[in-house]
XYZ file of C-alpha atoms in Angstrom:
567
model
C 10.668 225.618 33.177
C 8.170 228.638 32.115
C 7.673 228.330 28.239
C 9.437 231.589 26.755
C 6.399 232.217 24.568
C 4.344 232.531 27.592
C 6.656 235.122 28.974
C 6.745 236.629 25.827
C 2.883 236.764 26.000
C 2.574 238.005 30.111
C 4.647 241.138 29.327
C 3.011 242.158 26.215
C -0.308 241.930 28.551
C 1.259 243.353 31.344
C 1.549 247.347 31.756
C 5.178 248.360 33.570
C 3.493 251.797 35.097
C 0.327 250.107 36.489
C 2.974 247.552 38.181
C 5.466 250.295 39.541
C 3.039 253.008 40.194
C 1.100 250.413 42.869
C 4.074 250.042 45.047
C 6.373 253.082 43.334
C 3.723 256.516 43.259
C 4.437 257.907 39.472
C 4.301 261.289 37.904
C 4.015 262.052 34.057
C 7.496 263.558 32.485
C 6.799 263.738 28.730
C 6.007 260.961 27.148
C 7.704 258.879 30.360
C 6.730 258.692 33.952
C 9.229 259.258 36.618
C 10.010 259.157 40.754
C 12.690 259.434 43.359
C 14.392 255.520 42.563
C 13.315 253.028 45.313
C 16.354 251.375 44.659
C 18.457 254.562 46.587
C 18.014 257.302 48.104
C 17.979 260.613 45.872
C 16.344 264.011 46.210
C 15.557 264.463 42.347
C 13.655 261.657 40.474
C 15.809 260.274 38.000
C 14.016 257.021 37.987
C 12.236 256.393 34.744
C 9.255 254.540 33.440
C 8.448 254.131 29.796
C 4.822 253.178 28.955
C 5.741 252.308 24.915
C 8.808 250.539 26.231
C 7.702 248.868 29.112
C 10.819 249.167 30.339
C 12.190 251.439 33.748
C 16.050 252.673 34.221
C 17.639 254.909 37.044
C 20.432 257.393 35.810
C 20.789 257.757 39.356
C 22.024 254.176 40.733
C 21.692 252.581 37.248
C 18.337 249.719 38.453
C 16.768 248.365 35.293
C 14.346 245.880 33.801
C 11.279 244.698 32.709
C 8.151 244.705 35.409
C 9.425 240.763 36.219
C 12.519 242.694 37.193
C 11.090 245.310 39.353
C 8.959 242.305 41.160
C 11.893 240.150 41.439
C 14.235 243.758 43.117
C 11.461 245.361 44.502
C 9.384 242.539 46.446
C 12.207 239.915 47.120
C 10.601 237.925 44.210
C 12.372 234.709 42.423
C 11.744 234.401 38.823
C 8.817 231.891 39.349
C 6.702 234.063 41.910
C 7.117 237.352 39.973
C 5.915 235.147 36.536
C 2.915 234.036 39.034
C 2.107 237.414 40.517
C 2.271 239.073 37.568
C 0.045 236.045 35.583
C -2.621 236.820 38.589
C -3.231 240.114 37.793
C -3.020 239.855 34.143
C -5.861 236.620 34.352
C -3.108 234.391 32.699
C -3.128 230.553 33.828
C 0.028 229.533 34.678
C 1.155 226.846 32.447
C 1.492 223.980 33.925
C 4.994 223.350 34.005
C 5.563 226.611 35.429
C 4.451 225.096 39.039
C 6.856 224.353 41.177
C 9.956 223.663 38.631
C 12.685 222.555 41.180
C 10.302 219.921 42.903
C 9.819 216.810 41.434
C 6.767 216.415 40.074
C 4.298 214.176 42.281
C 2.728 211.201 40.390
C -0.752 211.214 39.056
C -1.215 208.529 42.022
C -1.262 211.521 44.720
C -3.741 213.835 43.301
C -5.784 210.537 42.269
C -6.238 209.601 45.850
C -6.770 212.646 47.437
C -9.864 213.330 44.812
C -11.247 209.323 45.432
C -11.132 210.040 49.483
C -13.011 213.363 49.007
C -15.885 211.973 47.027
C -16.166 209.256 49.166
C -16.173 211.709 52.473
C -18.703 213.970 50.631
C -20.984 210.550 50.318
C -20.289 209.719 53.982
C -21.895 213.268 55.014
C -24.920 212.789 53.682
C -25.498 209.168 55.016
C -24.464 210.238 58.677
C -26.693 212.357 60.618
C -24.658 212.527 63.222
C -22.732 214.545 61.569
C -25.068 216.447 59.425
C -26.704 217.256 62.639
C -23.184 218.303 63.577
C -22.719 221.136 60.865
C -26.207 222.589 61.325
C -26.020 222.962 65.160
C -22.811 225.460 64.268
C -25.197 227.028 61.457
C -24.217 225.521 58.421
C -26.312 224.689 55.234
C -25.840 222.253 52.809
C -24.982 224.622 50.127
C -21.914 225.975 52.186
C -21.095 222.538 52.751
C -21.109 221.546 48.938
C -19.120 225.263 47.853
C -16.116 224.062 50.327
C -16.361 220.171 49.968
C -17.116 219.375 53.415
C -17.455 215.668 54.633
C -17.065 213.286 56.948
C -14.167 210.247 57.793
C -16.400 207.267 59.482
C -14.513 205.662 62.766
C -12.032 202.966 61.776
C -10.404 202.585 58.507
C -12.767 202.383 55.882
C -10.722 203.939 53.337
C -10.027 199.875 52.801
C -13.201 199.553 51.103
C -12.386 202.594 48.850
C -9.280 201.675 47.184
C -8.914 198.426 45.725
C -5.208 198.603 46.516
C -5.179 199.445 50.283
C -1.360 198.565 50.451
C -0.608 201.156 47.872
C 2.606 203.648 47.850
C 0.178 206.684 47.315
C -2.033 206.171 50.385
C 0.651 206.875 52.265
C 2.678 209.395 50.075
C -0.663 211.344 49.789
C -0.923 211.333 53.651
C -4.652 209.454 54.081
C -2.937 206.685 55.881
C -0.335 205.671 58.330
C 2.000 202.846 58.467
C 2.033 201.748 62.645
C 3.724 199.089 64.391
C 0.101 196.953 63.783
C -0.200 197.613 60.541
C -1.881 200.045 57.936
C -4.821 202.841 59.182
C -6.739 205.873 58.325
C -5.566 208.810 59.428
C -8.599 210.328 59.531
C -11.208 208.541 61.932
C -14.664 210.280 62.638
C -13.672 213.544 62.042
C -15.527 216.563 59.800
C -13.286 216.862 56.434
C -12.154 219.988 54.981
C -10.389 219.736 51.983
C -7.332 222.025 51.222
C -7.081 222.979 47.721
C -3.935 224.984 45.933
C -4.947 228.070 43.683
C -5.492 225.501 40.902
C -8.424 224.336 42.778
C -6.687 220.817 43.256
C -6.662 218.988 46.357
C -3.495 218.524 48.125
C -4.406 217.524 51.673
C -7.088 217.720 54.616
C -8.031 219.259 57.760
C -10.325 217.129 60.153
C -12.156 218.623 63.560
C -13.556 216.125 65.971
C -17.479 215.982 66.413
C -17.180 215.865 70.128
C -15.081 216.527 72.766
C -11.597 214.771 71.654
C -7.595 215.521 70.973
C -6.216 217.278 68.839
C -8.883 219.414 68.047
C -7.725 219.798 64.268
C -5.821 217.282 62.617
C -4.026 217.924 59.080
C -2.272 216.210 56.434
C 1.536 216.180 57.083
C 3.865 217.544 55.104
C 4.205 215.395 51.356
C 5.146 216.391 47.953
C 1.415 218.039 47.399
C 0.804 219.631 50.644
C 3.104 222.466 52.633
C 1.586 223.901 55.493
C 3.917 226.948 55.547
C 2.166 228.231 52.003
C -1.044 226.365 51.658
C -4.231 228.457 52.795
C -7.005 227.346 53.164
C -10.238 228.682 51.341
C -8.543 230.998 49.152
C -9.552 229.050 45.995
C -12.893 229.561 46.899
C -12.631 233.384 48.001
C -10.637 234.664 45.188
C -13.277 236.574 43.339
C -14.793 237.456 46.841
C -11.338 239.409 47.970
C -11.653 240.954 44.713
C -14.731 242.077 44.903
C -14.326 243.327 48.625
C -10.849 244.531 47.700
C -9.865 242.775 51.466
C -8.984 239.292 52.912
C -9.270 238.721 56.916
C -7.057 235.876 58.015
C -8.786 233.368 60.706
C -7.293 230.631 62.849
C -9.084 227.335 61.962
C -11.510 225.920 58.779
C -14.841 226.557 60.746
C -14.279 230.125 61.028
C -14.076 230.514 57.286
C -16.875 228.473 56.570
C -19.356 230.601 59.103
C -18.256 233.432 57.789
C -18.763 232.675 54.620
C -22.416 230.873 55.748
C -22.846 234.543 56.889
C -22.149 236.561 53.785
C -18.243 237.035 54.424
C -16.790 234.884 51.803
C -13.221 237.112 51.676
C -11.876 234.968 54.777
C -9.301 232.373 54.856
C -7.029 230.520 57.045
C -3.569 229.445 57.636
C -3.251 225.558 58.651
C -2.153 225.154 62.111
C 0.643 227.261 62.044
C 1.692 230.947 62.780
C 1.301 233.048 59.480
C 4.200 232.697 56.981
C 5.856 235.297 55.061
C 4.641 233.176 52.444
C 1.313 233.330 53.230
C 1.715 236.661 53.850
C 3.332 237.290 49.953
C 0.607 235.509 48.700
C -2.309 237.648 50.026
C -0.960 240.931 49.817
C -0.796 239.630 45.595
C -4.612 238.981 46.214
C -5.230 242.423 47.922
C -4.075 245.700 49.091
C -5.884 245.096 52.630
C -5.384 241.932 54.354
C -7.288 241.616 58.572
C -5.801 239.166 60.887
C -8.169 238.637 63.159
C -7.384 237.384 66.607
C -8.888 236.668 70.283
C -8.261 239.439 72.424
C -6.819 237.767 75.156
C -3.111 237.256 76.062
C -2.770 233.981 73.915
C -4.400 236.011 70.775
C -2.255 238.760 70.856
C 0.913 236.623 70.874
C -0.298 234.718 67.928
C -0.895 238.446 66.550
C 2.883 239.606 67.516
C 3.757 236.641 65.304
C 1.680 237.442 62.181
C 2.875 240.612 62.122
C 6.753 239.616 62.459
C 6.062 237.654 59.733
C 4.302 239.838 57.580
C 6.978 242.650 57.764
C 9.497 241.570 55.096
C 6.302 241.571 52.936
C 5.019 244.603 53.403
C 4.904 246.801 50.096
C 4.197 250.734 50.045
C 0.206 250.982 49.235
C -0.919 247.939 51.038
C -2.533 247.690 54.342
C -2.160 245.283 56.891
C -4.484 245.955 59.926
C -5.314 243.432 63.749
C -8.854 243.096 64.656
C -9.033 241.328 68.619
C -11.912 240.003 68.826
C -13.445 240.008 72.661
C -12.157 237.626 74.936
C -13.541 234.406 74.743
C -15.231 234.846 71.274
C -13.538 233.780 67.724
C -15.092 234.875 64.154
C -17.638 231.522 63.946
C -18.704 233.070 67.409
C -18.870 236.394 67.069
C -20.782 236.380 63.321
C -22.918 233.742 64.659
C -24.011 236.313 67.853
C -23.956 239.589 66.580
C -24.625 238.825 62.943
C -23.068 240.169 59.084
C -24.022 243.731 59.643
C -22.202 243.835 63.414
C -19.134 241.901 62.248
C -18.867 244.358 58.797
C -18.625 247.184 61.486
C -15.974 245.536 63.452
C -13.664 245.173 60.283
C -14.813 248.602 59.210
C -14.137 250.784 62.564
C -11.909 248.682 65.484
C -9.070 247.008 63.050
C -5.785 248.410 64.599
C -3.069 249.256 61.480
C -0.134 247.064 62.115
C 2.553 250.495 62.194
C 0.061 251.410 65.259
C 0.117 247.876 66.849
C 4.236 247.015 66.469
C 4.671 250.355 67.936
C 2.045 249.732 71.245
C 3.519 246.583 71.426
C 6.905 247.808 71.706
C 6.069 250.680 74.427
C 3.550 247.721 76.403
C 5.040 247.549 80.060
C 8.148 249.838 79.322
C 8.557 252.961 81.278
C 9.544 255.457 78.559
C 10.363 258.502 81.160
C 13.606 256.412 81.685
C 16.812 255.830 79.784
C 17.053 252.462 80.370
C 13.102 251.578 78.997
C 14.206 253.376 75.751
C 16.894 252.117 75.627
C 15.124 248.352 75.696
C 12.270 249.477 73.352
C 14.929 251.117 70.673
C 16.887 247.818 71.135
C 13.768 245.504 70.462
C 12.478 247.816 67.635
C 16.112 247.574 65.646
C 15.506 243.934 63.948
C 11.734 244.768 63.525
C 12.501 247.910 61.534
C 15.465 246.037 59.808
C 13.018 243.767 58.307
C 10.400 246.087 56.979
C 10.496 245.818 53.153
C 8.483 248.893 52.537
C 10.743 252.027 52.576
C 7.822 254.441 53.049
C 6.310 253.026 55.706
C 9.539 251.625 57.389
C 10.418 255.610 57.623
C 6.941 256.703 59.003
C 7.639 254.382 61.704
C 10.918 255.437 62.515
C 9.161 258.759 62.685
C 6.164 257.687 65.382
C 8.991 255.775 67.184
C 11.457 258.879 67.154
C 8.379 261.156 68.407
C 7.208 258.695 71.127
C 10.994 258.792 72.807
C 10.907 262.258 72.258
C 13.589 261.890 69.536
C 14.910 263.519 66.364
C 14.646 260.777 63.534
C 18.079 261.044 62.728
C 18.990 260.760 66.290
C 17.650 257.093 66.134
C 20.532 256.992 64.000
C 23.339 257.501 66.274
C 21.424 255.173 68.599
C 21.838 252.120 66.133
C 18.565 252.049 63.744
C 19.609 252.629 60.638
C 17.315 254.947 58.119
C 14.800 253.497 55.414
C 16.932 252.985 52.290
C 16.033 250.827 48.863
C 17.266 247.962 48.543
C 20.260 248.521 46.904
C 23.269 249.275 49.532
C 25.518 250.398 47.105
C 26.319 254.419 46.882
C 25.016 255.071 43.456
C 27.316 256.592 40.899
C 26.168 258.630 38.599
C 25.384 256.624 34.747
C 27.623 257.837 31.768
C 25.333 257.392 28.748
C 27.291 256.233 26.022
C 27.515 258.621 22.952
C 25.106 257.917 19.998
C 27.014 256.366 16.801
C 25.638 254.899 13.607
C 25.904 251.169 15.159
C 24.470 252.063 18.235
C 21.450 253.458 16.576
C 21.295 250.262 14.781
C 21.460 248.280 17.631
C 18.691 249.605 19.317
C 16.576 249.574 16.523
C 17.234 246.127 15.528
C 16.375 245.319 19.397
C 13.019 247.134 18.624
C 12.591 244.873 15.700
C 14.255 241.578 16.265
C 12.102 240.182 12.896
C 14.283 241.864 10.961
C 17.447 240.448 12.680
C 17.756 238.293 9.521
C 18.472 240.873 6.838
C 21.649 241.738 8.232
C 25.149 239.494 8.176
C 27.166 239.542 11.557
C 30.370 239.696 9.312
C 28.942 243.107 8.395
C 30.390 244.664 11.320
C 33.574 245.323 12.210
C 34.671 243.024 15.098
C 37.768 244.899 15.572
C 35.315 247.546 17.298
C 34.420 246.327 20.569
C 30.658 247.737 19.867
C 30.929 245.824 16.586
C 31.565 242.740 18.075
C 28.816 243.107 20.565
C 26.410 243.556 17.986
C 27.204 241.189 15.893
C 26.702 238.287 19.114
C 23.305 240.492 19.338
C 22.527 239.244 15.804
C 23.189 235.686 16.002
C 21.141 235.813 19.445
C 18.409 237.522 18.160
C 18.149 234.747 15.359
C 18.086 232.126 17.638
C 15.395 233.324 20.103
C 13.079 234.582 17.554
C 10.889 237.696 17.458
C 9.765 237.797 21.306
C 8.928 241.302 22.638
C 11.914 243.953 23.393
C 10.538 243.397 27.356
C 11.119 239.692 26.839
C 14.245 239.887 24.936
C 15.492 242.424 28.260
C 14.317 239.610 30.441
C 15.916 236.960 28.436
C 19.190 238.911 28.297
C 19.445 238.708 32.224
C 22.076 236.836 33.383
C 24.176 236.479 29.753
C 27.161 237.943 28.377
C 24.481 240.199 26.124
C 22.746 242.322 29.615
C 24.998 245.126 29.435
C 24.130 246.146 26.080
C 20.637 245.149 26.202
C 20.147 246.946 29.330
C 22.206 250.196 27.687
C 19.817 249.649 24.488
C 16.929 249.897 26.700
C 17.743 253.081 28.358
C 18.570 254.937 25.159
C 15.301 253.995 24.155
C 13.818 256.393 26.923
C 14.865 259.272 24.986
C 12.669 258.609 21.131
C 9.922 259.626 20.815
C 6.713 257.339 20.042
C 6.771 258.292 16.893
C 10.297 257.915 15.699
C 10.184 255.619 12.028
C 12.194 252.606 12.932
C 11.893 251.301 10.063
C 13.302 253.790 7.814
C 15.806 254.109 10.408
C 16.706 250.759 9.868
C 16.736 250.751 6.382
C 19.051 253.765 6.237
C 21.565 251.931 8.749
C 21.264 248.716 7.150
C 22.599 250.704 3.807
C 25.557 252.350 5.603
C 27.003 249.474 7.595
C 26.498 247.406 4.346
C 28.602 249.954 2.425
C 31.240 250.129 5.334
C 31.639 246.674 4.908
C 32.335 246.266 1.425
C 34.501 249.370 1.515
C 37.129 247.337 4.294
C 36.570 244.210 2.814
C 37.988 245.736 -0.767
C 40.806 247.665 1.022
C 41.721 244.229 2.505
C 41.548 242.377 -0.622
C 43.583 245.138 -2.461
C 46.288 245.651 0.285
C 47.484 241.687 -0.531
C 49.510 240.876 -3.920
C 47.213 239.019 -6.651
C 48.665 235.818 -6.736
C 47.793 235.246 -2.598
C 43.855 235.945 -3.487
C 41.957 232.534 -4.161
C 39.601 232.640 -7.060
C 36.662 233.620 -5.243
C 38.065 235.988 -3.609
C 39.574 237.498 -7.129
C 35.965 237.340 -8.172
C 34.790 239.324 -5.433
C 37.112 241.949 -5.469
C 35.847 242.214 -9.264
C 32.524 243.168 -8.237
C 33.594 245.296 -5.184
C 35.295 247.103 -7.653
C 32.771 247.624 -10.342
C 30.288 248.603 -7.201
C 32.847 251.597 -6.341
């Protein structure tokens, strides 16, 4: 469960038009910013973004929310990643019980081990040359080896003579041993160590490479309640301030091309963990960066593993970002090629032969099709359908379309008729257009009281007149706002999501779209407060007076005393 007050916090920080206008281009209307909604498609912008609000609506379609919202409609966000993504780029630590909230949380045990077994394989590289020798024959130093926590599992199972308790749950939970038919043993056996931390900089499993010639190659933790191959990556703890300062990641196939590159002065690369890139991964570097490189062999095997990136990687794709392929020559990886050509000549690569991924899912698409022919157009339009289906970027999704629709010597909308459907927002729904309710007294003091939910106190719900349905709505506003506290009109919005209170919140919000910055809520306030107060006692005397004398209690004789002496 994220704490509310950290929420609260995170949107306060947080500017709405920095967040939209990265994926969303803005222009300035007024005192607003505005653009064609990405939610449907429209002609005229009637999608609008208020910088003293921090809030965007659509009189178009009718889309709303706080920038959590637009991250949760926009990217395909739940409320946990959006919290995240948006606590990354505001420099917010999570709190920890924001991690992971439908997981149990792993024992202390876990985490415990895992830290024990890498000190004691950092202690086992230095006291085995073999291995030292190892690391410096592929051009390592032993400062590249300390920044990434490299070290070294002897033969056998000497993880016995680490923990006391070799027979204990965590061992094996934690993935450093395995239960066999003979017993208990390391998983790990002379292999070079690399461990995996999360973005907390916590270990939650290990990669190990042979020394010499052996099978498999690479051998990583299995799956457990700290380690999940399909989102972990490895060295992006240690090159988060490096992709910010290059404003670029490159994605690499295995642990030793990371740590050459980095040995070499690129310290922006990372890797996935024995598996094809995830959308996950792929969500989680395109929050680290507008341009992520995968970088691949150039042969036949590299540019499948490419094809499969890039399926990947297309639900999330966001307008603004890059994704390009660099294919390396055949026969050479990244550890290879830096370590032959050096920095400068592997900068140039990334700099001048990357391939953008629109360019590469289209060549791959026309590859070995005769396009002169119905029938190889009709193959390439019916292998492009799902790819373009999946595209979560509306811009680019349509510039595709476009290059495909030129290449078969198509209109665009004739692709169509012929079954791919055009680049809409995510919404599917035909838009209709948003009747603004018309301003009253309790409407204006709704809105202001949402502006200034402190002051939620120095009204009474029985104030209002529940026999109007806008009465009654405000007066559940009241109590609600008493209970949550003074939070942030954003936060409030967010809060509101999913209760009987969104409608009006969300209708509050968009009338707030038309005051201007300098409108005196407070005075408004006060003004309302004395009307509705004066309302009130006005009904409540009519009701007292309409009923004989001898049905009103004593208090309520006594109160129609004073009503009377107020009139």
């Amino acid at each position: 469960m994220i704490p509310r007050d950290f929420i609260d916090t995170l949107l306060a920080r947080v500017d709405i038009v920095d967040v939209i206008d990265r994926r969303v281009p803005l222009k300035k209307a007024g005192q607003n910013y505005q653009a064609c909604c990405p939610f449907h498609s429209e002609k005229t912008p009637s999608f609008t973004v208020s910088p003293t609000k921090q809030f965007y609506h659509c009189f178009g379609c009718g889309a709303h929310g706080t920038a959590l919202g637009f991250l949760m409609e926009y990217e395909h966000m739940g409320f946990p990643d959006a919290v995240a993504a948006l606590a990354q780029d505001t420099g917010l630590p999570m709190p920890d019980a924001a991690h992971e909230p439908d997981r149990p949380k792993p024992p202390p045990a876990l985490w415990d081990a895992l830290e024990q077994a890498a000190r004691f394989y950092k202690q086992q590289l230095r006291q085995t040359p073999r291995a030292v020798d190892y690391l410096k024959r592929r051009g390592l130093t032993g400062a590249i080896a300390a920044r990434y926590g490299i070290g070294y599992a002897p033969d056998g199972s000497p993880l016995k003579q680490v923990f006391a308790d070799y027979t204990a749950d965590a061992l094996a939970a934690s993935g450093l041993v395995i239960d066999g038919d003979h017993g208990r043993y390391d998983r790990f056996r002379d292999r070079i160590m690399f461990p995996i931390r999360n973005v907390k900089g916590q270990i939650v499993g290990f990669g190990g490479r042979v020394l010499d010639q052996g099978e498999p190659k690479y051998l990583n933790s299995p799956e457990t309640a700290l380690f999940h191959k399909g989102s972990e990556i490895y060295g992006l703890f240690e090159a988060r301030t490096a992709i910010r300062a290059a404003g670029r990641a490159i994605v690499v196939e295995g642990y030793m091309d990371v740590v050459a590159l980095a040995q070499h002065g690129v310290e922006f690369a990372v890797a996935t963990l024995g598996t094809a890139t995830t959308p996950i991964h792929a969500r989680t570097l395109l929050r680290h960066t507008d341009r992520l490189i995968y970088a691949f062999d150039g042969d036949n095997a590299g540019r499948k593993a490419a094809w499969r990136a890039l399926e990947n990687t297309l639900e999330a794709l966001q307008d603004g970002k890059e994704v390009r392929f660099l294919f390396l020559p055949e026969g050479e990886d990244p550890d290879s090629a830096i370590r032959t050509h050096g920095h400068d000549a592997f900068m140039r690569l990334l700099d001048d032969e990357t391939v953008p991924l629109s360019a590469f899912l289209v060549r791959e698409l026309a590859r070995d099709r005769t396009l002169d022919s119905q029938e190889g157009r009709a193959a390439l339009i019916k292998d492009a359908r799902p790819l373009l289906d999946k595209i979560a970027a509306p811009v680019l999704a349509s510039l595709i379309r476009q290059h495909i629709a030129e290449l078969l010597q198509l209109q665009t909308d004739e692709l169509v008729h012929l079954g791919i459907r055009p680049a809409v927002g995510r919404r599917a729904t035909v838009p209709q257009p948003q009747r603004r309710p018309a301003p009253s007294l309790l409407r204006n003091f709704a809105y202001i009281l949402l502006m200034n939910p402190q002051r939620a106190n120095e009204v009474e719900p029985q104030w209002l007149d529940t026999e109007d349905a806008l009465g009654s709505r405000v007066s559940e506003l009241i109590v609600w706002l008493r209970a949550v506290g003074a939070l942030h009109p954003q936060t409030l919005t967010q809060m509101a999501q999913g209760s009987p209170l969104e409608s009006l919140v969300n209708e509050l919000m968009a009338d707030f779209l038309d005051k201007d910055e300098n409108w005196d809520w407070n005075t408004e306030f006060d003004d309302a407060v004395i009307k509705i107060r004066s309302n009130w006692r006005r009904r409540r005397e009519e009701s007292l007076r309409s009923r004989p004398l001898n049905s009103l209690s004593a208090t309520e004789r006594s109160e129609l005393i004073q009503l009377l002496a107020r009139s």
